CSV table of C-alpha atoms and ligand atoms in Angstrom, one decimal:
chain,number,residue,atom,x,y,z
X,1,MET,CA,-67.7,54.1,44.2
X,2,GLU,CA,-66.0,53.3,40.9
X,3,ASN,CA,-67.2,56.6,39.3
X,4,GLN,CA,-66.2,58.5,42.4
X,5,ILE,CA,-62.5,57.6,42.2
X,6,ALA,CA,-62.4,58.4,38.4
X,7,GLU,CA,-64.3,61.6,39.1
X,8,ASN,CA,-61.9,62.6,41.9
X,9,ILE,CA,-59.0,62.0,39.7
X,10,GLN,CA,-60.5,64.2,37.0
X,11,GLN,CA,-60.9,66.9,39.7
X,12,ILE,CA,-57.2,66.6,40.6
X,13,LEU,CA,-56.2,66.9,37.0
X,14,ASN,CA,-58.3,70.0,36.7
X,15,ARG,CA,-56.6,71.5,39.8
X,16,ILE,CA,-53.2,70.7,38.3
X,17,ALA,CA,-54.2,72.4,35.1
X,18,ILE,CA,-55.5,75.5,36.9
X,19,ALA,CA,-52.4,75.8,39.2
X,20,CYS,CA,-50.1,75.4,36.2
X,21,ARG,CA,-51.9,78.1,34.2
X,22,LYS,CA,-51.5,80.5,37.1
X,23,VAL,CA,-47.7,80.3,37.0
X,24,ASP,CA,-47.3,79.6,33.3
X,25,ARG,CA,-46.2,76.0,33.6
X,26,SER,CA,-47.3,73.1,31.3
X,27,PRO,CA,-49.4,70.4,33.1
X,28,GLU,CA,-47.2,67.9,31.5
X,29,GLU,CA,-44.4,69.0,33.8
X,30,VAL,CA,-46.4,67.7,36.8
X,31,LYS,CA,-46.7,64.0,37.4
X,32,LEU,CA,-49.6,62.7,39.6
X,33,LEU,CA,-48.6,60.0,42.0
X,34,LEU,CA,-51.4,58.2,43.9
X,35,ALA,CA,-50.6,57.7,47.6
X,36,THR,CA,-52.3,54.4,48.2
X,37,LYS,CA,-51.7,53.7,51.9
X,38,THR,CA,-54.7,51.9,53.4
X,39,VAL,CA,-56.4,51.7,50.0
X,40,SER,CA,-57.4,48.2,48.8
X,41,ALA,CA,-55.9,46.7,45.7
X,42,GLU,CA,-59.4,46.7,44.2
X,43,ARG,CA,-59.8,50.4,44.6
X,44,ILE,CA,-56.3,51.1,43.4
X,45,LYS,CA,-57.1,49.1,40.3
X,46,ILE,CA,-60.0,51.4,39.5
X,47,ALA,CA,-57.7,54.3,39.6
X,48,LEU,CA,-55.2,52.6,37.3
X,49,GLU,CA,-57.9,51.6,34.9
X,50,SER,CA,-59.0,55.2,34.7
X,51,GLY,CA,-55.7,56.0,33.2
X,52,GLN,CA,-53.3,56.6,36.1
X,53,THR,CA,-49.9,54.8,36.2
X,54,LEU,CA,-47.9,56.0,39.2
X,55,ILE,CA,-48.6,54.7,42.7
X,56,ALA,CA,-46.7,54.6,46.0
X,57,GLU,CA,-47.0,52.9,49.3
X,58,ASN,CA,-45.5,53.9,52.7
X,59,LYS,CA,-45.1,50.4,54.2
X,60,VAL,CA,-43.5,47.3,52.9
X,61,GLN,CA,-46.3,45.2,54.4
X,62,GLU,CA,-48.9,46.9,52.2
X,63,LEU,CA,-46.7,46.7,49.1
X,64,LYS,CA,-46.5,43.0,49.7
X,65,GLU,CA,-50.2,42.5,50.4
X,66,LYS,CA,-51.4,44.2,47.2
X,67,TYR,CA,-48.6,43.0,44.9
X,68,GLU,CA,-50.3,39.9,43.4
X,69,ASP,CA,-53.6,41.7,42.9
X,70,LEU,CA,-52.0,44.6,41.0
X,71,LYS,CA,-49.3,42.7,39.1
X,72,TYR,CA,-51.2,42.4,35.8
X,73,THR,CA,-52.5,46.0,35.8
X,74,PRO,CA,-49.7,48.1,34.3
X,75,HIS,CA,-48.3,50.7,36.7
X,76,THR,CA,-45.1,52.1,38.2
X,77,ASN,CA,-44.3,51.8,41.9
X,78,HIS,CA,-42.5,54.4,44.0
X,79,PHE,CA,-42.0,54.1,47.7
X,80,ILE,CA,-42.7,57.1,49.9
X,81,GLY,CA,-42.4,55.8,53.5
X,82,HIS,CA,-39.7,55.5,56.1
X,83,LEU,CA,-37.6,52.4,55.2
X,84,GLN,CA,-35.7,50.3,57.6
X,85,THR,CA,-32.6,48.8,56.1
X,86,ASN,CA,-33.7,45.3,56.7
X,87,LYS,CA,-36.6,45.9,54.3
X,88,ILE,CA,-34.5,46.9,51.4
X,89,LYS,CA,-34.6,43.5,49.8
X,90,ASP,CA,-38.5,43.7,49.8
X,91,ILE,CA,-38.7,46.9,47.9
X,92,LEU,CA,-36.5,45.4,45.2
X,93,LYS,CA,-38.5,42.2,45.1
X,94,TYR,CA,-41.8,44.0,44.8
X,95,ASP,CA,-40.7,46.2,41.8
X,96,VAL,CA,-40.3,49.6,43.4
X,97,SER,CA,-38.6,51.7,40.7
X,98,CYS,CA,-37.9,54.8,42.8
X,99,LEU,CA,-37.3,55.2,46.5
X,100,GLN,CA,-38.4,58.7,47.3
X,101,SER,CA,-37.5,58.5,51.0
X,102,VAL,CA,-33.7,58.2,51.2
X,103,ASP,CA,-32.9,60.3,54.3
X,104,ARG,CA,-29.6,58.9,55.6
X,105,LEU,CA,-26.3,57.5,54.4
X,106,ASP,CA,-26.6,54.0,55.8
X,107,LEU,CA,-29.8,53.4,54.0
X,108,ALA,CA,-28.2,54.5,50.7
X,109,GLN,CA,-25.2,52.5,51.3
X,110,LYS,CA,-27.1,49.3,52.1
X,111,LEU,CA,-29.3,49.8,49.1
X,112,HIS,CA,-26.2,50.3,46.9
X,113,GLN,CA,-24.7,47.0,48.2
X,114,ARG,CA,-27.9,45.1,47.5
X,115,LEU,CA,-28.2,46.6,44.0
X,116,LEU,CA,-24.5,45.8,43.2
X,117,ALA,CA,-25.1,42.2,44.2
X,118,ASP,CA,-28.2,42.1,41.9
X,119,ASN,CA,-26.3,44.0,39.2
X,120,ARG,CA,-29.0,46.7,38.8
X,121,THR,CA,-29.6,50.4,39.4
X,122,MET,CA,-32.4,52.3,41.1
X,123,ASP,CA,-33.8,55.9,41.0
X,124,ILE,CA,-33.9,57.7,44.3
X,125,LEU,CA,-35.0,61.0,45.7
X,126,ILE,CA,-33.5,62.5,48.9
X,127,GLN,CA,-36.2,63.3,51.5
X,128,VAL,CA,-35.7,66.6,53.2
X,129,ASN,CA,-37.4,67.6,56.5
X,130,THR,CA,-38.3,71.2,55.4
X,131,SER,CA,-40.8,71.8,58.2
X,132,LYS,CA,-38.2,70.9,60.8
X,133,GLU,CA,-40.9,69.1,62.8
X,134,GLU,CA,-39.6,66.4,65.0
X,135,SER,CA,-42.3,64.0,63.9
X,136,LYS,CA,-41.3,64.1,60.2
X,137,PHE,CA,-38.7,62.0,58.5
X,138,GLY,CA,-36.1,63.4,56.2
X,139,ALA,CA,-32.6,64.8,56.2
X,140,SER,CA,-32.2,68.1,57.9
X,141,PRO,CA,-31.8,71.0,55.3
X,142,ASP,CA,-28.3,71.8,56.6
X,143,THR,CA,-27.0,68.3,55.9
X,144,VAL,CA,-28.7,67.5,52.6
X,145,ILE,CA,-25.9,68.7,50.3
X,146,GLU,CA,-23.4,66.6,52.1
X,147,LEU,CA,-25.7,63.6,52.0
X,148,VAL,CA,-26.2,64.1,48.2
X,149,GLU,CA,-22.4,64.3,47.6
X,150,GLN,CA,-21.9,61.1,49.6
X,151,VAL,CA,-24.8,59.2,48.0
X,152,ALA,CA,-23.7,60.3,44.5
X,153,ARG,CA,-20.6,58.1,44.9
X,154,PHE,CA,-22.8,55.0,44.9
X,155,GLU,CA,-23.0,54.3,41.2
X,156,THR,CA,-26.1,52.1,41.4
X,157,LEU,CA,-28.2,55.0,42.7
X,158,ARG,CA,-29.5,57.6,40.3
X,159,VAL,CA,-30.2,60.7,42.3
X,160,LYS,CA,-33.2,62.2,40.5
X,161,GLY,CA,-34.2,64.9,42.9
X,162,LEU,CA,-35.7,65.8,46.3
X,163,MET,CA,-38.9,65.0,48.2
X,164,THR,CA,-40.6,66.7,51.1
X,165,ILE,CA,-43.8,66.7,53.2
X,166,GLY,CA,-44.8,70.3,53.7
X,167,ILE,CA,-45.8,71.6,57.2
X,168,LEU,CA,-49.4,70.9,58.2
X,169,SER,CA,-50.6,74.4,58.7
X,170,ALA,CA,-53.6,76.5,57.9
X,171,GLU,CA,-51.3,79.3,56.9
X,172,PRO,CA,-50.4,78.9,53.2
X,173,GLU,CA,-47.3,81.1,53.5
X,174,LYS,CA,-45.7,78.6,56.0
X,175,VAL,CA,-46.4,75.8,53.7
X,176,ARG,CA,-45.0,77.7,50.8
X,177,LYS,CA,-41.7,78.3,52.7
X,178,CYS,CA,-41.2,74.5,52.9
X,179,PHE,CA,-41.5,74.2,49.2
X,180,GLN,CA,-39.3,77.2,48.5
X,181,LEU,CA,-36.7,75.8,50.8
X,182,LEU,CA,-36.7,72.5,48.8
X,183,ARG,CA,-36.4,74.3,45.5
X,184,GLY,CA,-33.6,76.4,46.9
X,185,ILE,CA,-31.7,73.3,47.9
X,186,GLN,CA,-32.3,71.8,44.5
X,187,GLN,CA,-30.9,74.9,42.8
X,188,GLN,CA,-27.8,74.9,45.0
X,189,ILE,CA,-27.2,71.2,44.2
X,190,ILE,CA,-27.7,71.8,40.5
X,191,SER,CA,-25.1,74.6,40.6
X,192,LEU,CA,-22.6,72.2,42.2
X,193,ALA,CA,-22.9,69.9,39.1
X,194,ILE,CA,-22.2,66.7,41.1
X,195,PRO,CA,-21.5,63.7,38.8
X,196,ASN,CA,-24.3,61.1,38.9
X,197,VAL,CA,-26.8,63.7,40.3
X,198,GLU,CA,-29.6,64.8,38.1
X,199,MET,CA,-31.9,66.8,40.5
X,200,LEU,CA,-34.7,67.5,38.1
X,201,GLU,CA,-37.5,66.1,40.3
X,202,LEU,CA,-39.2,67.9,43.1
X,203,SER,CA,-41.7,65.6,44.8
X,204,MET,CA,-43.9,67.9,46.9
X,205,GLY,CA,-47.5,68.7,47.5
X,206,MET,CA,-50.4,66.5,48.7
X,207,SER,CA,-54.2,66.8,48.7
X,208,GLY,CA,-54.3,69.9,50.8
X,209,ASP,CA,-51.3,71.9,49.4
X,210,MET,CA,-50.7,70.7,45.8
X,211,GLU,CA,-51.5,74.1,44.3
X,212,ILE,CA,-48.8,75.8,46.4
X,213,ALA,CA,-46.3,73.1,45.5
X,214,ILE,CA,-47.0,73.4,41.8
X,215,GLU,CA,-46.6,77.1,42.0
X,216,GLU,CA,-43.2,76.5,43.6
X,217,GLY,CA,-42.0,74.0,41.0
X,218,ALA,CA,-43.3,70.5,42.0
X,219,THR,CA,-42.8,67.9,39.3
X,220,ILE,CA,-44.4,65.1,41.3
X,221,ILE,CA,-47.4,65.6,43.5
X,222,ARG,CA,-48.5,62.8,45.8
X,223,VAL,CA,-52.3,62.6,46.4
X,224,GLY,CA,-54.2,60.2,48.5
X,225,THR,CA,-57.2,61.6,50.4
X,226,ALA,CA,-58.6,63.7,47.6
X,227,ILE,CA,-58.8,60.7,45.4
X,228,PHE,CA,-59.6,57.8,47.7
X,229,GLY,CA,-61.2,59.6,50.7
X,230,GLN,CA,-60.3,59.9,54.3
X,231,ARG,CA,-58.0,57.2,55.8
X,232,PRO,CA,-58.9,55.2,58.9
X,233,THR,CA,-55.5,55.6,60.4
X,234,PRO,CA,-53.9,58.9,61.3
X,235,ASP,CA,-50.9,60.0,59.4
X,236,SER,CA,-48.8,60.0,62.5
X,237,PHE,CA,-48.9,56.2,62.2
X,238,TYR,CA,-46.8,56.6,59.0
X,239,TRP,CA,-44.8,59.7,59.7
X,240,ASN,CA,-43.9,59.6,63.4
X,241,GLU,CA,-40.3,58.5,64.0
X,242,THR,CA,-41.1,57.4,67.5
X,243,MET,CA,-43.4,54.7,66.3
X,244,ASP,CA,-42.4,51.3,65.0
X,245,VAL,CA,-43.2,51.8,61.4
X,246,ASN,CA,-42.8,49.2,58.6
W,301,LIG,C1,-50.2,59.9,52.7
W,301,LIG,C2,-49.1,60.6,52.0
W,301,LIG,C3,-49.4,61.5,51.0
W,301,LIG,C4,-50.7,61.9,50.5
W,301,LIG,O1,-51.4,62.6,51.5
W,301,LIG,P1,-52.9,63.1,51.2
W,301,LIG,O2,-53.0,64.3,52.2
W,301,LIG,O3,-53.8,62.0,51.6
W,301,LIG,O4,-53.1,63.5,49.8
W,301,LIG,C5,-48.3,62.1,50.4
W,301,LIG,N1,-47.0,61.9,50.7
W,301,LIG,C6,-46.7,61.0,51.7
W,301,LIG,C7,-45.3,60.8,52.1
W,301,LIG,C8,-47.7,60.3,52.4
W,301,LIG,O5,-47.4,59.5,53.4
């Protein structure tokens, strides 16, 4: 089991290197984030001890449950799930350094108010629904720029870039279109030179589509299954807006 996780990570690092070589990028430009939903703290620790440092949960409940067990193993926490505003205080309490799933103004505004009260700042990514599937969270591509302009006024929030979940499709070209759309929006936002907006990060690509994402400019790939194995719960439990998540 222990060896398997380390071995799987090595395979992902190889896949990153091969994908980067193909498009003449340096593997150092691509950060590996471990998507740890449903994975026990014990198994996450094995991954961290094999040299990884960046992990992310989708649900506050899981973040909470694993917090004590992971506290003394150095790592950085991002958060990649849909976040209800009444859970904002929890992600601050449990040391999340980047919220990748900002998809609406009221979430950004309430996060800002909380950060102001605590006299601190936080990195965020804006999540975009590039597949336009009803079941996926994220701001619609037509409204992202306006959202970024509004969020940029909250001086406690450091807008570092964009995040998306590509369409689940057996056709690579459909998946690629999602990533190209995200990159296109990034380029548009960069050209607007909005104060307080950095836009260098593109968080896109998962176990099944990381190569395409890297080819299209991903700087953070989020990998779960290919490292920890199949999950017991379907992803709709985490991604479907109609369900009571978090
Ligand atoms: C679960 C999850 C991932 C990882 O997906 P895998 O297919 O298991 O690699 C990436 N991003 C988000 C937002 C997720 O919820």
